[in-house]
C-alpha atoms as a printed R data frame, in Angstrom:
    type eleno elety resid chain resno       x       y       z
1   ATOM     1    CA   UNK     A     1  23.371  50.366  41.761
2   ATOM     2    CA   UNK     A     2  26.712  49.713  39.929
3   ATOM     3    CA   UNK     A     3  29.760  50.833  40.484
4   ATOM     4    CA   UNK     A     4  30.350  54.421  40.818
5   ATOM     5    CA   UNK     A     5  33.550  56.707  41.645
6   ATOM     6    CA   UNK     A     6  33.959  60.386  41.862
7   ATOM     7    CA   UNK     A     7  37.285  62.519  42.398
8   ATOM     8    CA   UNK     A     8  38.060  65.742  44.091
9   ATOM     9    CA   UNK     A     9  41.650  67.716  43.518
10  ATOM    10    CA   UNK     A    10  42.707  69.029  47.117
11  ATOM    11    CA   UNK     A    11  44.904  71.984  47.416
12  ATOM    12    CA   UNK     A    12  47.563  71.921  50.317
13  ATOM    13    CA   UNK     A    13  48.723  74.983  51.550
14  ATOM    14    CA   UNK     A    14  51.493  76.289  53.357
15  ATOM    15    CA   UNK     A    15  51.472  76.457  56.942
16  ATOM    16    CA   UNK     A    16  53.006  78.388  59.545
17  ATOM    17    CA   UNK     A    17  55.514  76.866  62.141
18  ATOM    18    CA   UNK     A    18  55.300  77.584  65.652
19  ATOM    19    CA   UNK     A    19  58.519  77.824  67.109
20  ATOM    20    CA   UNK     A    20  59.513  77.580  70.685
21  ATOM    21    CA   UNK     A    21  62.261  78.382  72.649
22  ATOM    22    CA   UNK     A    22  63.603  75.794  75.047
23  ATOM    23    CA   UNK     A    23  66.784  77.497  75.848
24  ATOM    24    CA   UNK     A    24  67.165  79.498  79.371
25  ATOM    25    CA   UNK     A    25  66.289  82.822  79.574
26  ATOM    26    CA   UNK     A    26  68.965  84.476  81.693
27  ATOM    27    CA   UNK     A    27  73.030  84.750  81.696
28  ATOM    28    CA   UNK     A    28  74.909  86.566  83.467
29  ATOM    29    CA   UNK     A    29  77.912  89.496  82.081
30  ATOM    30    CA   UNK     A    30  80.749  87.763  80.455
31  ATOM    31    CA   UNK     A    31  78.698  84.387  80.662
32  ATOM    32    CA   UNK     A    32  77.341  82.713  77.432
33  ATOM    33    CA   UNK     A    33  74.828  80.064  76.632
34  ATOM    34    CA   UNK     A    34  73.383  78.910  73.047
35  ATOM    35    CA   UNK     A    35  69.939  79.365  71.944
36  ATOM    36    CA   UNK     A    36  67.754  76.190  71.140
37  ATOM    37    CA   UNK     A    37  64.446  76.557  69.309
38  ATOM    38    CA   UNK     A    38  61.800  73.486  69.077
39  ATOM    39    CA   UNK     A    39  59.525  74.116  65.712
40  ATOM    40    CA   UNK     A    40  56.308  72.419  64.613
41  ATOM    41    CA   UNK     A    41  57.837  71.982  60.940
42  ATOM    42    CA   UNK     A    42  58.560  68.231  60.470
43  ATOM    43    CA   UNK     A    43  61.203  66.428  58.344
44  ATOM    44    CA   UNK     A    44  63.248  68.724  59.070
45  ATOM    45    CA   UNK     A    45  61.822  71.257  57.041
46  ATOM    46    CA   UNK     A    46  60.622  74.840  57.623
47  ATOM    47    CA   UNK     A    47  63.678  76.489  56.444
48  ATOM    48    CA   UNK     A    48  67.223  78.045  58.582
49  ATOM    49    CA   UNK     A    49  66.470  79.007  61.794
50  ATOM    50    CA   UNK     A    50  68.472  82.387  62.736
51  ATOM    51    CA   UNK     A    51  68.997  84.550  65.703
52  ATOM    52    CA   UNK     A    52  68.572  88.575  66.230
53  ATOM    53    CA   UNK     A    53  68.594  90.592  69.177
54  ATOM    54    CA   UNK     A    54  67.364  93.679  70.099
55  ATOM    55    CA   UNK     A    55  69.009  95.896  72.597
56  ATOM    56    CA   UNK     A    56  66.897  96.994  76.214
57  ATOM    57    CA   UNK     A    57  68.334  98.338  79.206
58  ATOM    58    CA   UNK     A    58  70.979  95.078  78.832
59  ATOM    59    CA   UNK     A    59  73.164  94.408  75.932
60  ATOM    60    CA   UNK     A    60  74.782  90.880  74.706
61  ATOM    61    CA   UNK     A    61  75.891  89.632  71.342
62  ATOM    62    CA   UNK     A    62  74.633  86.588  69.025
63  ATOM    63    CA   UNK     A    63  75.946  84.575  66.553
64  ATOM    64    CA   UNK     A    64  72.647  84.686  63.931
65  ATOM    65    CA   UNK     A    65  73.458  81.542  63.095
66  ATOM    66    CA   UNK     A    66  74.280  79.119  65.662
67  ATOM    67    CA   UNK     A    67  72.791  81.197  68.349
68  ATOM    68    CA   UNK     A    68  75.686  81.958  70.846
69  ATOM    69    CA   UNK     A    69  74.472  84.598  73.532
70  ATOM    70    CA   UNK     A    70  77.409  86.345  74.954
71  ATOM    71    CA   UNK     A    71  76.258  88.602  78.010
72  ATOM    72    CA   UNK     A    72  78.150  92.035  77.729
73  ATOM    73    CA   UNK     A    73  76.291  94.600  80.472
74  ATOM    74    CA   UNK     A    74  73.318  93.857  82.869
75  ATOM    75    CA   UNK     A    75  69.812  94.253  82.028
76  ATOM    76    CA   UNK     A    76  67.494  93.271  79.471
77  ATOM    77    CA   UNK     A    77  67.556  92.227  75.797
78  ATOM    78    CA   UNK     A    78  64.730  90.686  73.629
79  ATOM    79    CA   UNK     A    79  65.993  87.641  71.330
80  ATOM    80    CA   UNK     A    80  63.904  86.252  68.363
81  ATOM    81    CA   UNK     A    81  64.746  83.561  66.090
82  ATOM    82    CA   UNK     A    82  63.354  83.262  62.745
83  ATOM    83    CA   UNK     A    83  62.987  80.682  60.471
84  ATOM    84    CA   UNK     A    84  63.236  81.277  57.013
85  ATOM    85    CA   UNK     A    85  60.657  79.273  55.158
86  ATOM    86    CA   UNK     A    86  60.673  76.918  52.421
87  ATOM    87    CA   UNK     A    87  58.109  75.166  49.851
88  ATOM    88    CA   UNK     A    88  55.971  73.712  52.381
89  ATOM    89    CA   UNK     A    89  56.152  75.846  55.719
90  ATOM    90    CA   UNK     A    90  55.837  80.271  55.979
91  ATOM    91    CA   UNK     A    91  58.431  82.283  57.758
92  ATOM    92    CA   UNK     A    92  58.244  81.997  61.705
93  ATOM    93    CA   UNK     A    93  59.424  83.951  64.133
94  ATOM    94    CA   UNK     A    94  59.759  84.279  68.259
95  ATOM    95    CA   UNK     A    95  60.730  86.421  70.723
96  ATOM    96    CA   UNK     A    96  61.935  85.832  74.074
97  ATOM    97    CA   UNK     A    97  62.911  88.339  77.308
98  ATOM    98    CA   UNK     A    98  66.348  87.682  78.203
99  ATOM    99    CA   UNK     A    99  67.862  89.084  81.215
100 ATOM   100    CA   UNK     A   100  71.669  89.420  82.102
101 ATOM   101    CA   UNK     A   101  72.744  89.429  85.454
102 ATOM   102    CA   UNK     A   102  75.794  90.844  87.026
103 ATOM   103    CA   UNK     A   103  78.781  88.503  87.319
104 ATOM   104    CA   UNK     A   104  81.459  88.452  90.059
105 ATOM   105    CA   UNK     A   105  84.850  88.505  88.710
106 ATOM   106    CA   UNK     A   106  88.187  86.630  89.417
107 ATOM   107    CA   UNK     A   107  91.123  88.486  90.789
108 ATOM   108    CA   UNK     A   108  94.597  87.746  90.106
109 ATOM   109    CA   UNK     A   109  97.573  89.104  92.108
110 ATOM   110    CA   UNK     A   110 100.465  88.965  89.597
111 ATOM   111    CA   UNK     A   111 103.338  90.763  91.905
112 ATOM   112    CA   UNK     A   112 106.137  88.947  93.576
113 ATOM   113    CA   UNK     A   113 104.917  87.451  96.902
114 ATOM   114    CA   UNK     A   114 108.661  88.352  98.849
115 ATOM   115    CA   UNK     A   115 109.793  91.422  99.700
116 ATOM   116    CA   UNK     A   116 113.042  92.305 102.140
117 ATOM   117    CA   UNK     A   117 112.337  94.639 105.098
118 ATOM   118    CA   UNK     A   118 112.217  98.510 104.008
119 ATOM   119    CA   UNK     A   119 111.975  97.380 100.395
120 ATOM   120    CA   UNK     A   120 108.996  98.171  98.388
121 ATOM   121    CA   UNK     A   121 106.563  96.683  95.469
122 ATOM   122    CA   UNK     A   122 103.540  97.791  93.381
123 ATOM   123    CA   UNK     A   123 100.796  95.092  93.847
124 ATOM   124    CA   UNK     A   124  99.435  94.216  89.991
125 ATOM   125    CA   UNK     A   125  96.184  92.688  89.321
126 ATOM   126    CA   UNK     A   126  94.585  90.834  86.933
127 ATOM   127    CA   UNK     A   127  90.859  90.778  86.407
128 ATOM   128    CA   UNK     A   128  88.140  88.978  84.338
129 ATOM   129    CA   UNK     A   129  85.943  91.881  84.340
130 ATOM   130    CA   UNK     A   130  86.078  93.263  80.760
131 ATOM   131    CA   UNK     A   131  86.056  96.970  79.348
132 ATOM   132    CA   UNK     A   132  87.366  98.512  82.251
133 ATOM   133    CA   UNK     A   133  84.726  97.566  84.331
134 ATOM   134    CA   UNK     A   134  84.569  95.900  87.901
135 ATOM   135    CA   UNK     A   135  85.145  99.250  90.087
136 ATOM   136    CA   UNK     A   136  87.964 100.344  91.691
137 ATOM   137    CA   UNK     A   137  90.763  98.230  93.693
138 ATOM   138    CA   UNK     A   138  91.519  99.337  96.939
139 ATOM   139    CA   UNK     A   139  94.793  97.195  99.039
140 ATOM   140    CA   UNK     A   140  95.042  96.168 102.716
141 ATOM   141    CA   UNK     A   141  97.074  94.124 104.859
142 ATOM   142    CA   UNK     A   142  96.544  91.823 107.256
143 ATOM   143    CA   UNK     A   143  99.271  91.556 109.967
144 ATOM   144    CA   UNK     A   144 100.868  88.392 110.614
145 ATOM   145    CA   UNK     A   145 103.992  87.097 112.103
146 ATOM   146    CA   UNK     A   146 105.874  90.417 110.195
147 ATOM   147    CA   UNK     A   147 103.846  93.784 109.205
148 ATOM   148    CA   UNK     A   148 103.975  96.036 106.281
149 ATOM   149    CA   UNK     A   149 102.558  98.823 104.906
150 ATOM   150    CA   UNK     A   150 100.499  99.295 101.893
151 ATOM   151    CA   UNK     A   151  98.913 102.298  99.798
152 ATOM   152    CA   UNK     A   152  95.148 101.538  99.772
153 ATOM   153    CA   UNK     A   153  94.794 103.003  96.395
154 ATOM   154    CA   UNK     A   154  98.030 102.811  94.638
155 ATOM   155    CA   UNK     A   155  99.078  99.072  96.061
156 ATOM   156    CA   UNK     A   156 102.596 100.568  97.287
157 ATOM   157    CA   UNK     A   157 103.868  97.859  99.913
158 ATOM   158    CA   UNK     A   158 106.391  98.499 101.942
159 ATOM   159    CA   UNK     A   159 107.869  96.283 104.569
160 ATOM   160    CA   UNK     A   160 108.390  96.733 108.102
161 ATOM   161    CA   UNK     A   161 109.600  93.496 109.945
162 ATOM   162    CA   UNK     A   162 110.109  89.841 108.930
163 ATOM   163    CA   UNK     A   163 107.599  87.021 109.164
164 ATOM   164    CA   UNK     A   164 104.529  86.962 106.572
165 ATOM   165    CA   UNK     A   165 101.456  89.035 105.986
166 ATOM   166    CA   UNK     A   166  98.345  88.789 103.931
167 ATOM   167    CA   UNK     A   167  97.901  91.265 100.936
168 ATOM   168    CA   UNK     A   168  93.806  92.004 100.085
169 ATOM   169    CA   UNK     A   169  92.829  93.427  96.981
170 ATOM   170    CA   UNK     A   170  89.064  94.292  96.458
171 ATOM   171    CA   UNK     A   171  87.251  95.417  93.390
172 ATOM   172    CA   UNK     A   172  84.341  97.716  94.296
173 ATOM   173    CA   UNK     A   173  82.044  96.597  91.385
174 ATOM   174    CA   UNK     A   174  79.879  98.456  89.330
175 ATOM   175    CA   UNK     A   175  76.556  98.069  87.396
176 ATOM   176    CA   UNK     A   176  78.063  94.769  85.636
177 ATOM   177    CA   UNK     A   177  79.844  93.304  88.210
178 ATOM   178    CA   UNK     A   178  79.744  92.360  92.015
179 ATOM   179    CA   UNK     A   179  82.339  93.355  94.475
180 ATOM   180    CA   UNK     A   180  85.393  90.572  94.483
181 ATOM   181    CA   UNK     A   181  87.854  90.062  96.625
182 ATOM   182    CA   UNK     A   182  91.227  88.292  96.599
183 ATOM   183    CA   UNK     A   183  94.219  87.702  98.721
184 ATOM   184    CA   UNK     A   184  98.007  86.874  98.570
185 ATOM   185    CA   UNK     A   185 100.587  85.669 101.294
186 ATOM   186    CA   UNK     A   186 103.301  87.766 101.197
187 ATOM   187    CA   UNK     A   187 106.935  86.369 102.766
188 ATOM   188    CA   UNK     A   188 109.043  89.353 104.368
189 ATOM   189    CA   UNK     A   189 112.980  88.634 104.657
190 ATOM   190    CA   UNK     A   190 115.906  90.088 105.937
191 ATOM   191    CA   UNK     A   191 117.719  92.766 104.486
192 ATOM   192    CA   UNK     A   192 121.075  94.071 104.543
193 ATOM   193    CA   UNK     A   193 121.698  98.154 105.925
194 ATOM   194    CA   UNK     A   194 123.743 100.510 103.931
195 ATOM   195    CA   UNK     A   195 126.272 101.601 106.823
196 ATOM   196    CA   UNK     A   196 127.943 105.157 106.097
197 ATOM   197    CA   UNK     A   197 130.855 106.434 108.167
198 ATOM   198    CA   UNK     A   198 130.438 110.354 108.359
199 ATOM   199    CA   UNK     A   199 132.959 111.487 111.071
200 ATOM   200    CA   UNK     A   200 136.310 113.484 109.716
201 ATOM   201    CA   UNK     A   201 138.630 111.040 108.215
202 ATOM   202    CA   UNK     A   202 141.624 112.698 109.585
203 ATOM   203    CA   UNK     A   203 143.135 113.150 112.945
204 ATOM   204    CA   UNK     A   204 146.633 114.058 114.658
205 ATOM   205    CA   UNK     A   205 148.558 112.199 117.053
206 ATOM   206    CA   UNK     A   206 147.511 112.024 120.356
207 ATOM   207    CA   UNK     A   207 144.511 113.783 119.184
208 ATOM   208    CA   UNK     A   208 140.735 111.758 119.761
209 ATOM   209    CA   UNK     A   209 137.585 111.911 117.684
210 ATOM   210    CA   UNK     A   210 134.295 110.237 117.713
211 ATOM   211    CA   UNK     A   211 133.267 107.734 114.973
212 ATOM   212    CA   UNK     A   212 129.940 108.507 113.747
213 ATOM   213    CA   UNK     A   213 127.701 105.974 111.752
214 ATOM   214    CA   UNK     A   214 124.282 105.958 109.763
215 ATOM   215    CA   UNK     A   215 122.745 102.830 108.781
216 ATOM   216    CA   UNK     A   216 120.121 102.667 106.389
217 ATOM   217    CA   UNK     A   217 118.097 100.114 109.056
218 ATOM   218    CA   UNK     A   218 115.373 102.448 111.027
219 ATOM   219    CA   UNK     A   219 113.711 102.440 113.983
220 ATOM   220    CA   UNK     A   220 116.489 101.979 115.882
221 ATOM   221    CA   UNK     A   221 117.127  98.339 114.406
222 ATOM   222    CA   UNK     A   222 120.196  96.623 113.061
223 ATOM   223    CA   UNK     A   223 121.680  95.241 116.177
224 ATOM   224    CA   UNK     A   224 125.095  97.529 117.854
225 ATOM   225    CA   UNK     A   225 127.471  98.963 115.787
226 ATOM   226    CA   UNK     A   226 131.146  98.032 117.009
227 ATOM   227    CA   UNK     A   227 134.180  99.365 115.370
228 ATOM   228    CA   UNK     A   228 137.817  98.051 114.809
229 ATOM   229    CA   UNK     A   229 140.754 100.110 113.655
230 ATOM   230    CA   UNK     A   230 143.736  97.638 111.058
231 ATOM   231    CA   UNK     A   231 146.992  99.395 111.017
232 ATOM   232    CA   UNK     A   232 148.374 100.701 107.992
233 ATOM   233    CA   UNK     A   233 151.452 103.189 107.639
234 ATOM   234    CA   UNK     A   234 150.330 104.877 110.882
235 ATOM   235    CA   UNK     A   235 148.500 103.499 113.933
236 ATOM   236    CA   UNK     A   236 145.802 104.188 116.158
237 ATOM   237    CA   UNK     A   237 143.625 103.177 119.243
238 ATOM   238    CA   UNK     A   238 140.162 102.622 119.002
239 ATOM   239    CA   UNK     A   239 137.492 101.925 121.718
240 ATOM   240    CA   UNK     A   240 135.195  99.527 120.003
241 ATOM   241    CA   UNK     A   241 131.778 100.623 121.429
242 ATOM   242    CA   UNK     A   242 132.077 104.124 121.824
243 ATOM   243    CA   UNK     A   243 134.239 104.513 118.344
244 ATOM   244    CA   UNK     A   244 136.864 107.272 120.143
245 ATOM   245    CA   UNK     A   245 139.386 106.985 117.583
246 ATOM   246    CA   UNK     A   246 143.216 108.387 118.833
247 ATOM   247    CA   UNK     A   247 146.120 108.732 116.757
248 ATOM   248    CA   UNK     A   248 149.243 107.143 117.760
249 ATOM   249    CA   UNK     A   249 151.552 107.642 115.017
250 ATOM   250    CA   UNK     A   250 151.709 109.391 111.695
251 ATOM   251    CA   UNK     A   251 149.829 107.365 108.315
252 ATOM   252    CA   UNK     A   252 147.027 105.911 107.819
253 ATOM   253    CA   UNK     A   253 144.830 103.263 109.316
254 ATOM   254    CA   UNK     A   254 141.544 101.150 108.016
255 ATOM   255    CA   UNK     A   255 138.155 101.838 110.285
256 ATOM   256    CA   UNK     A   256 135.774  99.482 110.109
257 ATOM   257    CA   UNK     A   257 132.280 100.111 111.710
258 ATOM   258    CA   UNK     A   258 130.066  96.485 111.990
259 ATOM   259    CA   UNK     A   259 126.591  96.336 112.279
260 ATOM   260    CA   UNK     A   260 125.407  92.884 114.161
261 ATOM   261    CA   UNK     A   261 122.332  92.622 113.030
262 ATOM   262    CA   UNK     A   262 118.796  91.363 114.451
263 ATOM   263    CA   UNK     A   263 115.755  89.608 113.501
264 ATOM   264    CA   UNK     A   264 115.077  91.790 110.944
265 ATOM   265    CA   UNK     A   265 118.794  92.914 109.385
266 ATOM   266    CA   UNK     A   266 121.537  91.138 108.119
267 ATOM   267    CA   UNK     A   267 124.936  91.960 109.739
268 ATOM   268    CA   UNK     A   268 126.879  94.914 108.000
269 ATOM   269    CA   UNK     A   269 130.055  96.620 107.423
């Protein structure tokens, strides 16, 4: 036999690549991840891959180009990746059930951490929970060397005695966020009370009156009140302890009342 040759035209058709998700299928609310895909298309072919999401019991956002997923609300969604196809590969798609879990927000107390006796402040708090979510805030006080009261709903803190207390703030949690708590050490300092003389400001010669004073110091605190008189155009005698003033000569005198101060209040006059 002599050498012989034959030929056949072979037609090569497009194929459909297989896409596979290699990234995680869970993310928490407010968390993010970038979807990653492998494809059986070779040599960088198969067309651009784009991403989409179908809402389910949860929700996310997804960047159609980069595949960046951000969790919005707890539940599940379906994530789809699609390769566009090209001259060698058909378009292809793959889907993945994606679970969005609760997350724990971070609470930060932004109000002042110092307060004086008898003064008040309203605690302010920021949270990483978004969209007004995360549950209601409640406030508490843990006594330390000092004491204070707090309105559990409004966060109004009123200092009672000098020292330190711990303010706690708790968010109740909801369908998307876990319960979260933060605390702040508050230092309570002394304050200066306001004294007001409420007795009469006139007396006749040889007559007496007992001075009366009110103080903004609470709970009988602020120290003993003592009295003194400074002669002017007139004169008087004064019992420094009892405050009994007796007119001696016509004119004017200056009366002073002084509270001695204590562990919670400064001296005041």
